[in-house]
Short mmCIF file of C-alpha atoms in Angstrom, two decimals:
data_model
loop_
_atom_site.label_atom_id
_atom_site.label_comp_id
_atom_site.label_asym_id
_atom_site.label_seq_id
_atom_site.Cartn_x
_atom_site.Cartn_y
_atom_site.Cartn_z
CA MET A 1 120.04 -7.37 -182.60
CA ASP A 2 121.33 -10.79 -181.57
CA VAL A 3 123.85 -11.64 -184.28
CA PHE A 4 124.60 -14.98 -182.66
CA HIS A 5 121.09 -16.29 -183.55
CA GLY A 6 121.27 -19.17 -181.09
CA ARG A 7 124.75 -20.24 -182.17
CA LYS A 8 127.20 -21.05 -179.45
CA THR A 9 128.57 -17.97 -177.78
CA ALA A 10 131.87 -16.74 -179.14
CA ARG A 11 134.92 -16.59 -176.93
CA GLN A 12 137.10 -14.75 -179.42
CA GLY A 13 136.44 -12.70 -182.50
CA ALA A 14 138.31 -10.71 -185.10
CA VAL A 15 137.65 -7.50 -186.99
CA PHE A 16 139.16 -7.03 -190.44
CA VAL A 17 139.72 -3.59 -191.96
CA GLY A 18 141.17 -2.69 -195.33
CA SER A 19 143.36 0.05 -193.87
CA HIS A 20 143.64 2.16 -190.73
CA ARG A 21 144.17 5.14 -193.04
CA LEU A 22 140.57 5.06 -194.26
CA GLN A 23 138.26 6.90 -191.88
CA GLY A 24 135.24 4.79 -192.80
CA HIS A 25 137.09 1.60 -191.90
CA GLU A 26 138.19 3.04 -188.58
CA LEU A 27 134.63 4.13 -187.77
CA ARG A 28 133.28 0.67 -188.62
CA GLU A 29 135.91 -0.92 -186.39
CA ILE A 30 134.94 1.38 -183.52
CA GLY A 31 131.28 0.52 -184.08
CA PHE A 32 131.89 -3.23 -184.05
CA ARG A 33 134.03 -3.06 -180.93
CA SER A 34 131.45 -0.87 -179.17
CA TYR A 35 128.59 -3.21 -180.11
CA PHE A 36 130.37 -6.29 -178.79
CA ARG A 37 131.63 -4.53 -175.66
CA ASP A 38 128.00 -3.64 -174.83
CA ASN A 39 126.23 -6.78 -176.09
CA ALA A 40 128.78 -9.59 -175.74
CA PRO A 41 131.08 -8.56 -172.89
CA SER A 42 132.62 -12.03 -172.61
CA LEU A 43 133.81 -11.87 -176.23
CA GLU A 44 137.53 -11.18 -176.56
CA VAL A 45 137.98 -9.14 -179.74
CA LEU A 46 141.48 -9.77 -181.06
CA ASP A 47 143.69 -7.02 -182.43
CA THR A 48 142.34 -5.63 -185.69
CA LEU A 49 143.60 -7.37 -188.80
CA VAL A 50 144.53 -5.16 -191.77
CA THR A 51 143.84 -6.72 -195.17
CA LEU A 52 145.00 -3.88 -197.45
CA GLU A 53 141.73 -4.52 -199.37
CA LYS A 54 143.28 -7.71 -200.80
CA ARG A 55 141.02 -10.75 -201.15
CA GLN A 56 143.93 -13.16 -200.77
CA ILE A 57 145.12 -11.58 -197.50
CA THR A 58 141.58 -11.70 -196.07
CA TYR A 59 141.16 -15.27 -197.22
CA GLU A 60 144.49 -16.55 -195.85
CA THR A 61 144.18 -14.69 -192.54
CA THR A 62 140.67 -15.99 -191.96
CA LEU A 63 141.76 -19.54 -192.76
CA ASP A 64 144.62 -19.20 -190.27
CA LEU A 65 142.18 -18.01 -187.59
CA MET A 66 139.70 -20.81 -188.28
CA HIS A 67 142.42 -23.47 -188.11
CA GLY A 68 144.12 -21.86 -185.13
CA ASN A 69 142.73 -20.74 -181.80
CA LEU A 70 139.31 -19.88 -183.17
CA SER A 71 138.61 -23.29 -184.68
CA SER A 72 136.51 -24.43 -181.72
CA SER A 73 134.88 -21.10 -180.95
CA ALA A 74 132.78 -18.71 -182.93
CA SER A 75 134.44 -16.03 -184.97
CA VAL A 76 132.94 -12.58 -185.31
CA TRP A 77 134.31 -10.10 -187.79
CA SER A 78 133.63 -7.53 -190.38
CA ALA A 79 134.56 -9.61 -193.36
CA GLY A 80 135.61 -8.04 -196.60
CA ALA A 81 136.06 -9.80 -199.87
CA GLY A 82 137.28 -13.33 -199.31
CA GLY A 83 136.17 -13.40 -195.68
CA HIS A 84 133.26 -15.76 -196.19
CA GLN A 85 134.72 -17.84 -199.01
CA GLU A 86 136.87 -19.75 -196.53
CA LEU A 87 133.84 -20.44 -194.31
CA ARG A 88 132.28 -22.30 -197.21
CA GLU A 89 135.49 -24.30 -197.64
CA VAL A 90 136.04 -25.33 -194.04
CA ARG A 91 132.29 -25.58 -193.30
CA LYS A 92 132.55 -23.82 -189.98
CA ALA A 93 129.47 -21.72 -190.66
CA GLN A 94 127.56 -23.44 -187.87
CA ASP A 95 130.25 -22.30 -185.41
CA ALA A 96 131.03 -18.88 -186.88
CA VAL A 97 129.16 -15.63 -186.94
CA ALA A 98 130.23 -13.47 -189.86
CA ILE A 99 129.17 -9.86 -190.26
CA VAL A 100 129.87 -7.98 -193.46
CA ASN A 101 129.86 -4.24 -193.93
CA GLU A 102 128.31 -4.12 -197.39
CA ILE A 103 126.07 -6.12 -199.64
CA THR A 104 127.83 -7.52 -202.68
CA PRO A 105 126.76 -10.46 -204.84
CA GLU A 106 129.14 -12.67 -202.81
CA SER A 107 127.91 -11.45 -199.40
CA GLN A 108 124.26 -11.64 -200.48
CA SER A 109 124.76 -15.28 -201.48
CA ALA A 110 126.48 -15.95 -198.14
CA LEU A 111 123.55 -14.33 -196.30
CA VAL A 112 121.06 -16.53 -198.13
CA ASP A 113 123.14 -19.64 -197.38
CA GLY A 114 123.51 -18.78 -193.68
CA ILE A 115 127.28 -18.29 -193.92
CA VAL A 116 126.90 -14.60 -193.01
CA ALA A 117 124.59 -13.55 -190.16
CA MET A 118 124.24 -9.85 -190.93
CA ALA A 119 125.17 -7.07 -193.34
CA VAL A 120 125.51 -3.53 -192.00
CA ALA A 121 125.22 -2.01 -195.51
CA THR A 122 125.34 1.68 -194.63
CA PRO A 123 123.70 3.54 -197.52
CA LEU A 124 126.10 6.34 -198.46
CA ARG A 125 123.62 8.54 -200.30
CA PRO A 126 121.33 9.13 -197.27
CA ALA A 127 124.33 9.33 -194.92
CA LEU A 128 126.25 11.81 -197.09
CA PRO A 129 123.88 14.17 -198.91
CA GLY A 130 125.33 15.13 -202.27
CA ALA A 131 127.61 12.07 -202.45
CA ASP A 132 127.52 10.38 -205.82
#
């Protein structure tokens, strides 16, 4: 799948995780890095950013990235809560490619508005039989 959808090609990207101590987050990070290594080899994926599952940390870190070195290039990341709110504020959606790992009311709205390009949304019930 081409997550860039005709947008300008990213030079740098970032992956956010809630914690390195959560196996699911680590597996998602590995998956994102593997995808971009295979499908966007010119993309430099920055060191993983840990958000501690805090909306404010995600929000502030993403704003810093958008106003810093990534402001003129596309940004690719697994955005948690707060990761797409700043895109609405700085209106960089046309330059950024945001990927979220689950569908929430906020991420669904961002998908509809074109702020987010893709949601991975791994269904846990089929992936983990007996998980409730």
